[in-house]
Short mmCIF file of C-alpha atoms and ligand atoms in Angstrom, two decimals:
data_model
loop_
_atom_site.label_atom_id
_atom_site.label_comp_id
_atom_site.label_asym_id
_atom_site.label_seq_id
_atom_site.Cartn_x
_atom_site.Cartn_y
_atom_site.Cartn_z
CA UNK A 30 -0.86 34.99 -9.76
CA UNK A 31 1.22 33.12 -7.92
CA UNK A 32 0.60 35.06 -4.68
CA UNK A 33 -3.37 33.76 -5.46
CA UNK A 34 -1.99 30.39 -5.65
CA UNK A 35 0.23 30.53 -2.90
CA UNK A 36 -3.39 31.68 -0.64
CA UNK A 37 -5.50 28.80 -1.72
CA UNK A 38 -2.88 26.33 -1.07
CA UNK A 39 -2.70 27.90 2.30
CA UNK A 40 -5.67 28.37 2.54
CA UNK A 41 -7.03 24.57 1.50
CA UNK A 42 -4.08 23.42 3.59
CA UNK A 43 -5.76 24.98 6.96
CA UNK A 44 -9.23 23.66 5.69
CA UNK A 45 -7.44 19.91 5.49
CA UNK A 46 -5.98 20.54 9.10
CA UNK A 47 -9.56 21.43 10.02
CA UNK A 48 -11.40 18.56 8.41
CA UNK A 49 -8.68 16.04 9.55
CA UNK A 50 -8.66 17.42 13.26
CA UNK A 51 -12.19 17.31 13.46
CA UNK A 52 -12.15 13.35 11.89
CA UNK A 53 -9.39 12.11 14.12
CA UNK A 54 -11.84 12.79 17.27
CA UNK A 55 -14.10 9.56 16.08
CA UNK A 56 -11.29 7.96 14.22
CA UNK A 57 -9.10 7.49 17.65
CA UNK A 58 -10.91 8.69 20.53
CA UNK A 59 -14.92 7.34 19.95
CA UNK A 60 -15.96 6.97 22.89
CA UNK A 61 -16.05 11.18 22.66
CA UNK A 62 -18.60 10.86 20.07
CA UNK A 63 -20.49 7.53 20.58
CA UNK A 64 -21.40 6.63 24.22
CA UNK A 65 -24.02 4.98 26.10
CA UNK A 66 -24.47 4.53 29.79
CA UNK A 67 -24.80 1.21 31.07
CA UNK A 68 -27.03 1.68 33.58
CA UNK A 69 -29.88 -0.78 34.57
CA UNK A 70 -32.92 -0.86 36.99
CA UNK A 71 -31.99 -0.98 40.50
CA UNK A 72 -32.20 -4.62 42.02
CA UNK A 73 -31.08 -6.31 38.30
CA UNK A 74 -29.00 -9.08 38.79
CA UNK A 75 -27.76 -10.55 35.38
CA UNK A 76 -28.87 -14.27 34.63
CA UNK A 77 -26.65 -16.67 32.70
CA UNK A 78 -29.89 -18.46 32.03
CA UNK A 79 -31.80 -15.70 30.63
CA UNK A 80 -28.48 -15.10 28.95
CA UNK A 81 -28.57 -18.44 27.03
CA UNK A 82 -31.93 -17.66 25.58
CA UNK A 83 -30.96 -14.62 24.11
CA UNK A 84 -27.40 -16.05 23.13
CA UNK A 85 -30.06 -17.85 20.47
CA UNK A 86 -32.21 -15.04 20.12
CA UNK A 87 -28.92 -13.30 18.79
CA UNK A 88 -27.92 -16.06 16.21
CA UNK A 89 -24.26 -15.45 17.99
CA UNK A 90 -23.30 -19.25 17.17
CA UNK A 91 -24.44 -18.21 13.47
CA UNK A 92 -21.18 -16.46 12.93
CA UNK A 93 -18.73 -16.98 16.05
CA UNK A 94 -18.91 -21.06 16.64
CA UNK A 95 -15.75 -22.65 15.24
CA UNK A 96 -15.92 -24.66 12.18
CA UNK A 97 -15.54 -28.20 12.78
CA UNK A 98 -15.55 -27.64 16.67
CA UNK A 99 -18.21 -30.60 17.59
CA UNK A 100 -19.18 -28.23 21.29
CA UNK A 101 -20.30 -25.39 18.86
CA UNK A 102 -17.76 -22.97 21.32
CA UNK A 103 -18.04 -19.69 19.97
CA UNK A 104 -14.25 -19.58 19.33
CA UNK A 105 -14.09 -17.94 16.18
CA UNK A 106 -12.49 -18.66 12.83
CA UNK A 107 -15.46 -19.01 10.59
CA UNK A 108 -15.02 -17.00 6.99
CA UNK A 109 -17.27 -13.94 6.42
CA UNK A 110 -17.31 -13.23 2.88
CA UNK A 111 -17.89 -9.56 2.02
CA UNK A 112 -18.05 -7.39 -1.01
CA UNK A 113 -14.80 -5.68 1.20
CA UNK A 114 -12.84 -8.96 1.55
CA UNK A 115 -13.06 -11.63 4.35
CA UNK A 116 -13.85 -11.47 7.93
CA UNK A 117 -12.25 -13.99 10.51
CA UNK A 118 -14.99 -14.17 13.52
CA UNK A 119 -13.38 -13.85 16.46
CA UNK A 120 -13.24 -15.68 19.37
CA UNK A 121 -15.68 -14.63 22.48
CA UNK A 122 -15.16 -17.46 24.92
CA UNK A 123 -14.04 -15.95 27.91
CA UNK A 124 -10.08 -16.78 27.52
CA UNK A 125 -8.21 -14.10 28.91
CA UNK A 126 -5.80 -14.18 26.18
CA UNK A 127 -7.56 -15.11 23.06
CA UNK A 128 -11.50 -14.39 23.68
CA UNK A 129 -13.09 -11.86 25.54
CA UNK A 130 -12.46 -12.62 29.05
CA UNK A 131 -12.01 -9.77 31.19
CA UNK A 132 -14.33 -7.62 29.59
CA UNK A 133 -16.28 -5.96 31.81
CA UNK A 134 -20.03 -5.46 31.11
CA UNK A 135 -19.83 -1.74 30.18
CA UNK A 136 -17.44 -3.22 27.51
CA UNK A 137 -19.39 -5.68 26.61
CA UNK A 138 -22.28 -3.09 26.11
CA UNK A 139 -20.04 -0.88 24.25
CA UNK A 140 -18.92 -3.60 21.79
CA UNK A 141 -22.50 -4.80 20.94
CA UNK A 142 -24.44 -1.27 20.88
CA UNK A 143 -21.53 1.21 19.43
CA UNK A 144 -18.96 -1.26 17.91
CA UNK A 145 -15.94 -0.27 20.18
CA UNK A 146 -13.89 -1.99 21.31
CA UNK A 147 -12.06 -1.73 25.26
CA UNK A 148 -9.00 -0.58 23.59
CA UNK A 149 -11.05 1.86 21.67
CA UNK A 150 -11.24 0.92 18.46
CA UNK A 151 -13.94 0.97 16.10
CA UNK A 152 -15.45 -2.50 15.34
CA UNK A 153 -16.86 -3.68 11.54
CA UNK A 154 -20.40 -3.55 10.99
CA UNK A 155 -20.28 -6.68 9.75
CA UNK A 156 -20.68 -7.71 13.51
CA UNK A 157 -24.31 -7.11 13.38
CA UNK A 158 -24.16 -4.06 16.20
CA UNK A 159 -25.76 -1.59 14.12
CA UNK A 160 -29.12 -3.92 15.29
CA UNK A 161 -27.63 -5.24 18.77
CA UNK A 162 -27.95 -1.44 19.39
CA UNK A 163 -31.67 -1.59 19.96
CA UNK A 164 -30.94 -4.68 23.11
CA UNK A 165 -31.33 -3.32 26.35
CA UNK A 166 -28.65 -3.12 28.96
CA UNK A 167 -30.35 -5.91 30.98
CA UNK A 168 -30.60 -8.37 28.05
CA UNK A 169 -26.91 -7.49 27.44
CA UNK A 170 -25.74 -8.29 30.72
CA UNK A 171 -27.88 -11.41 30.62
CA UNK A 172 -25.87 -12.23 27.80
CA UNK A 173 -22.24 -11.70 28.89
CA UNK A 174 -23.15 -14.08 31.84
CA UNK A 175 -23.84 -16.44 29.73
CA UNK A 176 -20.75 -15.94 27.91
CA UNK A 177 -18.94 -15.74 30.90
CA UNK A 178 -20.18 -19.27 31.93
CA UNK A 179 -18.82 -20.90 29.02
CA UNK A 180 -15.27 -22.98 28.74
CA UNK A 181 -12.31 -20.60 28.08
CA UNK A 182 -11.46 -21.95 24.61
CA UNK A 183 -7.47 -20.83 23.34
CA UNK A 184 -7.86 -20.08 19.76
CA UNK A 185 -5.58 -16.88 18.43
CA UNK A 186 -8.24 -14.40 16.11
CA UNK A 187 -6.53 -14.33 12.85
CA UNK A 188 -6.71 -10.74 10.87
CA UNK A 189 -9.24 -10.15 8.35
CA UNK A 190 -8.34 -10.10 5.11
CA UNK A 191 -9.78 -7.06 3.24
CA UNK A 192 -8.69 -4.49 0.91
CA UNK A 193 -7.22 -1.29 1.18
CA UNK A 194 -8.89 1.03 2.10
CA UNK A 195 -11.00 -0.99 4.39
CA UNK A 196 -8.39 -2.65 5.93
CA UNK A 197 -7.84 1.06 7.79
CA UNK A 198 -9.77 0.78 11.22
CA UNK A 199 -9.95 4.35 12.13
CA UNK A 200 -11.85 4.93 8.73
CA UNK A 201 -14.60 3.25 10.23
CA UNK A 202 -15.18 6.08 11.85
CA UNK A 203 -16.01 8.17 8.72
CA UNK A 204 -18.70 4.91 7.58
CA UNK A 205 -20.03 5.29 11.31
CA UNK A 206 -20.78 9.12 11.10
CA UNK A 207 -22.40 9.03 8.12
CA UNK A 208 -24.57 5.47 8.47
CA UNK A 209 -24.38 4.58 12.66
CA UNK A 210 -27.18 5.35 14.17
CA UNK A 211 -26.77 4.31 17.65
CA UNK A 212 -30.38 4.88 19.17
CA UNK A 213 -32.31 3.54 16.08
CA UNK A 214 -36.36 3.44 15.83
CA UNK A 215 -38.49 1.18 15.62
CA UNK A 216 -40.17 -0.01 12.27
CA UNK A 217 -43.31 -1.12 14.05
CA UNK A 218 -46.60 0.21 13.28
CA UNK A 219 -47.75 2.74 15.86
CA UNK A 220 -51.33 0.76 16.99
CA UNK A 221 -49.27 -2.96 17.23
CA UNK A 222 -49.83 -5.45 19.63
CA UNK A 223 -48.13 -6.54 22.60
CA UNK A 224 -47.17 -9.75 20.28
CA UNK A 225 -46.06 -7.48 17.61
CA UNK A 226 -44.22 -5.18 20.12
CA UNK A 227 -42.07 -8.23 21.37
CA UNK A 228 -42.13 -9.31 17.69
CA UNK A 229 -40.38 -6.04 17.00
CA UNK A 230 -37.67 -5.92 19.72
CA UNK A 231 -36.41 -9.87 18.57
CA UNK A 232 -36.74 -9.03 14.59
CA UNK A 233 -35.09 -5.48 14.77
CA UNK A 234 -32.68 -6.33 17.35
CA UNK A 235 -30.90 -9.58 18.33
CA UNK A 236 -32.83 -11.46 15.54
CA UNK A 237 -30.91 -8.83 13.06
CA UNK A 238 -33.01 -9.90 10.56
CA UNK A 239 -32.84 -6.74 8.29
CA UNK A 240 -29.24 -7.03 8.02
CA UNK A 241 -29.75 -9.83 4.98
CA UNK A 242 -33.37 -8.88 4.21
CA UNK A 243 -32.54 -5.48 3.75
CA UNK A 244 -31.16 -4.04 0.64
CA UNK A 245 -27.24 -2.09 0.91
CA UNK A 246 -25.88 1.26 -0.66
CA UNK A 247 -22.25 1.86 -1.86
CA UNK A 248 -20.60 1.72 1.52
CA UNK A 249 -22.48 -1.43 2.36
CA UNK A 250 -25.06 0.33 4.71
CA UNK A 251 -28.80 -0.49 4.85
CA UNK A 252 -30.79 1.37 2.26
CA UNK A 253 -33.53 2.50 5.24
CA UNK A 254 -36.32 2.33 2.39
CA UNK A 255 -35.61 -1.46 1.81
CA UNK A 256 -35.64 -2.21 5.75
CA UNK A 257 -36.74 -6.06 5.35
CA UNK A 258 -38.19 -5.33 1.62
CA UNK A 259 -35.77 -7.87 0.41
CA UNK A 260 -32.96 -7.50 -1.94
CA UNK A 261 -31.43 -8.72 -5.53
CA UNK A 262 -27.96 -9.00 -3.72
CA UNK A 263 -27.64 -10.50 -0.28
CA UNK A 264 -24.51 -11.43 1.24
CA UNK A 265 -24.12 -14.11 -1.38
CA UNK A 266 -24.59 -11.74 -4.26
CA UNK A 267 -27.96 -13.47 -4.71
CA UNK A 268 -31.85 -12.54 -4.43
CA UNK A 269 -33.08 -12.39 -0.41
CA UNK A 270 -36.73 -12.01 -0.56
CA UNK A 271 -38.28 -9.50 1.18
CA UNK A 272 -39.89 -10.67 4.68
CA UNK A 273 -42.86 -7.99 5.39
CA UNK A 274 -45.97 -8.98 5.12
CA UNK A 275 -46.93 -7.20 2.13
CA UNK A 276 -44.07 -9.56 0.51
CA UNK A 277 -45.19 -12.30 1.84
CA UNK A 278 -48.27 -12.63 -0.64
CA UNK A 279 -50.35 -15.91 0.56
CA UNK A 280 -48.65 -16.57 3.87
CA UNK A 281 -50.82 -16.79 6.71
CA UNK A 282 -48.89 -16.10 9.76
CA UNK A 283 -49.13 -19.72 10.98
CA UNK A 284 -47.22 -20.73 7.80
CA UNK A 285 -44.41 -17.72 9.12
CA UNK A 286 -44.14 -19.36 12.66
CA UNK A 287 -43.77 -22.72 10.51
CA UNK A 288 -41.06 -21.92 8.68
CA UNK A 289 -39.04 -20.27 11.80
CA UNK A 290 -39.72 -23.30 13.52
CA UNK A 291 -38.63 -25.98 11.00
CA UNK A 292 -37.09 -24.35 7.89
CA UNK A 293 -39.56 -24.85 5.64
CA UNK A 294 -41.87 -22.50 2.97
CA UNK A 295 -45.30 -22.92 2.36
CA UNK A 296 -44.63 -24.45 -0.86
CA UNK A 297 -42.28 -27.31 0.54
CA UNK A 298 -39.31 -25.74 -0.05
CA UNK A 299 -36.64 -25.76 2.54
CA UNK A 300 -34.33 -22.34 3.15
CA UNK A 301 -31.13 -22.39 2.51
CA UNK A 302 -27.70 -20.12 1.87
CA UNK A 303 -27.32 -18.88 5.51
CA UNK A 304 -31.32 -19.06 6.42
CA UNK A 305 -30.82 -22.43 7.41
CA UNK A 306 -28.46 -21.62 10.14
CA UNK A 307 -30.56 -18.66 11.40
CA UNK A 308 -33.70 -21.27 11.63
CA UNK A 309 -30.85 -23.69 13.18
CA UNK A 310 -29.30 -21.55 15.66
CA UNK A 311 -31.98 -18.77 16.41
CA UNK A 312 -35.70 -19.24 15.55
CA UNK A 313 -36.15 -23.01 15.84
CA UNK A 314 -34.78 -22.41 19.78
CA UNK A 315 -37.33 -19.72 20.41
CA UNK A 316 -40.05 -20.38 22.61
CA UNK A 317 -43.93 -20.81 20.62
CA UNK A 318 -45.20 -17.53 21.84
CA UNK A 319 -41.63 -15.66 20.65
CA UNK A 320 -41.75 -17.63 17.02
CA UNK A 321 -45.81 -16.08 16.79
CA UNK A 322 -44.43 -12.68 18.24
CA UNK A 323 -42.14 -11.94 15.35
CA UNK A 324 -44.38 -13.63 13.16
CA UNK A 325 -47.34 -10.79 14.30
CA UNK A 326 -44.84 -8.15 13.92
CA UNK A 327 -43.57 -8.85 10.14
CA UNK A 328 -47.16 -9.19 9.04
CA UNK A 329 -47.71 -6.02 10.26
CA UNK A 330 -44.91 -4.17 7.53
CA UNK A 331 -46.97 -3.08 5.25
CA UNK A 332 -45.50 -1.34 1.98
CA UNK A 333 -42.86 1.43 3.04
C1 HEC B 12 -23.09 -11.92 11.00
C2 HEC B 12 -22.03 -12.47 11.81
C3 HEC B 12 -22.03 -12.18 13.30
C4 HEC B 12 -23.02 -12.40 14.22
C5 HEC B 12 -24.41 -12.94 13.98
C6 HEC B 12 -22.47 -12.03 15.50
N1 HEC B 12 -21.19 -11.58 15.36
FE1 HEC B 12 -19.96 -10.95 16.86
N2 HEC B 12 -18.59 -10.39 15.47
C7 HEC B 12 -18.63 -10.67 14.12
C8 HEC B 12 -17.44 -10.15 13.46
C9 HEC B 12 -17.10 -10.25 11.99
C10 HEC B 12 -16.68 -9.52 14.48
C11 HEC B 12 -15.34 -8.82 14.31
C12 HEC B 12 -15.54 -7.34 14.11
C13 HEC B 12 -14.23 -6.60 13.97
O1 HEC B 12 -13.16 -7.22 13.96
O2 HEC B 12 -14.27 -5.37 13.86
C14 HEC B 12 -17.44 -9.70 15.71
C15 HEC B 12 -17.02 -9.21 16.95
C16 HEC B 12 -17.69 -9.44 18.14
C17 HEC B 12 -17.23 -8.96 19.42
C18 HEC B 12 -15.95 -8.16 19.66
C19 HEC B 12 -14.82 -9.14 19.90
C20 HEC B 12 -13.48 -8.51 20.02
O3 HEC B 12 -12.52 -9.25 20.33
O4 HEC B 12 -13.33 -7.30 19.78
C21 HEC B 12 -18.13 -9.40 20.36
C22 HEC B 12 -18.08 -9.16 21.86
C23 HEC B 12 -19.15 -10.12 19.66
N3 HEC B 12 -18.86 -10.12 18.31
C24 HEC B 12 -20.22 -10.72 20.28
C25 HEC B 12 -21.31 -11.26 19.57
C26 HEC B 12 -22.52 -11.75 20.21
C27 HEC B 12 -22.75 -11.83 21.70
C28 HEC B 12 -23.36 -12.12 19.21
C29 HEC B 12 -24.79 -12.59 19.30
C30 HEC B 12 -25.72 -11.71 20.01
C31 HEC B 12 -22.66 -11.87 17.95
N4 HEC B 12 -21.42 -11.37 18.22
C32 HEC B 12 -23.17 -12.14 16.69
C33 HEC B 12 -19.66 -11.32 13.47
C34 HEC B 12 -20.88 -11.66 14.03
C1 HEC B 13 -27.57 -14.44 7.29
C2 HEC B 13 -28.60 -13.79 6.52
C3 HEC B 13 -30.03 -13.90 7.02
C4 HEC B 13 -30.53 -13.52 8.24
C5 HEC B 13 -29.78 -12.94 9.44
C6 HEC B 13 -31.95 -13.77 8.19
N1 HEC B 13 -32.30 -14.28 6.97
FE1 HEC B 13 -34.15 -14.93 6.41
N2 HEC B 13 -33.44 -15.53 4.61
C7 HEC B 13 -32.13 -15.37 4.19
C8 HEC B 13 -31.99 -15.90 2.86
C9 HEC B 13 -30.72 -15.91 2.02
C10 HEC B 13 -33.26 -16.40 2.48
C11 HEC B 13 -33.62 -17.13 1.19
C12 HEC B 13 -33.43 -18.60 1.49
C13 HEC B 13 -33.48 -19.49 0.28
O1 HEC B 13 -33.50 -18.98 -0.83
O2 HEC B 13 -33.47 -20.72 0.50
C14 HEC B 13 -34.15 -16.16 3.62
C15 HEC B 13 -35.49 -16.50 3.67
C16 HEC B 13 -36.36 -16.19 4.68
C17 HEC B 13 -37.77 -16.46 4.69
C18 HEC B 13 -38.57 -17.13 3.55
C19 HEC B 13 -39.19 -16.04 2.69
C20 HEC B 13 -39.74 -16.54 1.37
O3 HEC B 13 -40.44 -15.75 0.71
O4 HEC B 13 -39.45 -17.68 0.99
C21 HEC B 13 -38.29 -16.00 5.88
C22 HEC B 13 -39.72 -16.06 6.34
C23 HEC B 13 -37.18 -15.44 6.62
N3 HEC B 13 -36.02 -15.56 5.86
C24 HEC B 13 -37.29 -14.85 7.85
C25 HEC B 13 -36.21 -14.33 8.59
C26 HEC B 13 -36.33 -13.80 9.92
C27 HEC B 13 -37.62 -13.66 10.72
C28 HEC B 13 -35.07 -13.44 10.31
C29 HEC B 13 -34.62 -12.88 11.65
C30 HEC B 13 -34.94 -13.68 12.81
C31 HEC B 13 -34.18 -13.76 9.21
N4 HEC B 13 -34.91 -14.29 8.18
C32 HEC B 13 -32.80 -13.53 9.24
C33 HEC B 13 -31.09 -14.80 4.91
C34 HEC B 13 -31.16 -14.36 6.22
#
């Protein structure tokens, strides 16, 4: 009996080994699981102006600008309130110190399509990478140069505040394997139209968009069958209405490109709790045609 005993305690002890060897290859080395090359078309040369477009397109002020900071410097230090515990944005001005400066674009790409870090480590998906994923290298580099032509601003990141065991970096790693995917598809109806293709690439992408109108599981990953169907607890713990077209019951799309533009439903009612700043920050700076793109593109999500 206790020579049985003695086996399956060896015996689950190797399995452990196993199971914890095989976790501690995404856990501390990730770039051996998660990697994308950073290649781009012969002849690019990364705009800072182009950059600035998509900086909006992104929302990135949204969440990194600095409370009470009148230059809306994306220098960190606004609260992200989670069902985990509290985020502290950090700071991606490009101080060498404090912000991001001396990244270099593959790490830039790396951070905002795989959530890692330079020094390796595994970013929070509360950092909206999981849809930053689907921007391509070009728009990415467009972006850093923007980033890189901002003021340096010195502002130390302060540590999140979250619970144990979330507070554990490497265990990202576990949430990544089983909910990262880091070449997703797209939602968009096969026969769409060149509107509703562009539509597509800002919703899904920088726009993020799913990432409140989507409903989450357990672990605080996207329920895929709820992509931008809405859900009864949104970051605030309250209702976000779904955004597809067969949600939005008597819109017309013009009344859509209305409401990105100036914050404002059909019915006179003005968003609020966090839509306000997207509308603010992202879709009121869109061009016309860019507003009517995503526009064409959520009418076209029908039922799931
Ligand atoms: C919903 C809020 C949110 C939005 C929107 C957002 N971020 Fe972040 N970002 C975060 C949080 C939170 C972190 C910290 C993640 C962590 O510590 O693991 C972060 C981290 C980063 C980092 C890594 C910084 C570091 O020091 O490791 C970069 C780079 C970054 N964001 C760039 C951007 C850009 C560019 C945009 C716009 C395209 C953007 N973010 C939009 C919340 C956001
Ligand atoms: C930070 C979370 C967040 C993000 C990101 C976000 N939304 Fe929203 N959105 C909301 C919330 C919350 C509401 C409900 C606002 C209210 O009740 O005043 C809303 C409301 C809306 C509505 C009104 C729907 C209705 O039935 O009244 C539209 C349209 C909309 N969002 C479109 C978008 C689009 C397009 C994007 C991406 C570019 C987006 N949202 C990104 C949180 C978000």
């Amino acid at each position: 009996m206790a020579g049985l005993l003695r086996r399956a305690l060896k015996g689950g002890l190797v399995l452990a080994a196993a199971v914890g060897a095989a976790l501690a290859v995404p856990a501390f080395a990730p770039g051996l699981v998660w990697s994308r090359a950073a290649t781009t078309p012969a002849g690019f040369a990364p705009s800072a102006e182009r950059g600035a477009y998509l900086y909006a397109a992104g929302g990135c002020a949204s969440c990194h600008a600095t409370p009470g900071r009148e230059d809306g410097a994306p220098a960190g230090g606004h609260e992200l309130a989670s069902p985990f515990g509290s985020f502290l944005v950090p700071n991606i001005t490009p101080d060498r110190e404090t912000g991001i400066g001396g990244w270099s674009g593959e790490d830039f790409i790396r951070a905002m399509t795989l959530g890692i870090d330079p020094k390796g480590r595994h970013l929070y998906p509360a950092f909206p990478y999981a849809s930053y994923a689907r921007m391509t290298n070009e728009d990415l580099l467009d972006l850093k140069a923007h980033l890189d032509s901002l003021e340096p601003v010195a502002r130390a990141n302060q540590p999140h505040q979250l619970g144990f065991p979330f507070s554990v970096r490497p265990g990202l790693a576990l949430w990544k394997l089983a909910f990262f995917d880091p070449t997703p598809d797209s939602r968009l109806p096969v026969a769409a139209s060149a509107a509703a293709r562009r539509g597509a690439y800002l919703a899904e992408g920088p726009g993020h968009c799913a990432e409140c109108h989507s409903d989450r599981n357990f672990a605080g990953a996207i329920r895929p069958e709820t992509w931008m169907a809405g859900t009864p607890a949104g970051p605030d713990g309250r209702r976000v209405p779904g955004i597809r077209g067969a949600d939005l019951g008597g819109w017309e799309p013009e009344d859509l490109v209305f409401a990105l533009e100036y914050g404002m439903t059909p019915d006179g009612d003005e968003l609020a709790r966090g839509m306000d700043l997207v509308v603010r920050e992202n879709t009121s700076k869109l061009t016309p045609e860019d507003r009517e793109a995503i526009a064409a593109y959520l009418m076209s999500l029908r039922g799931s």
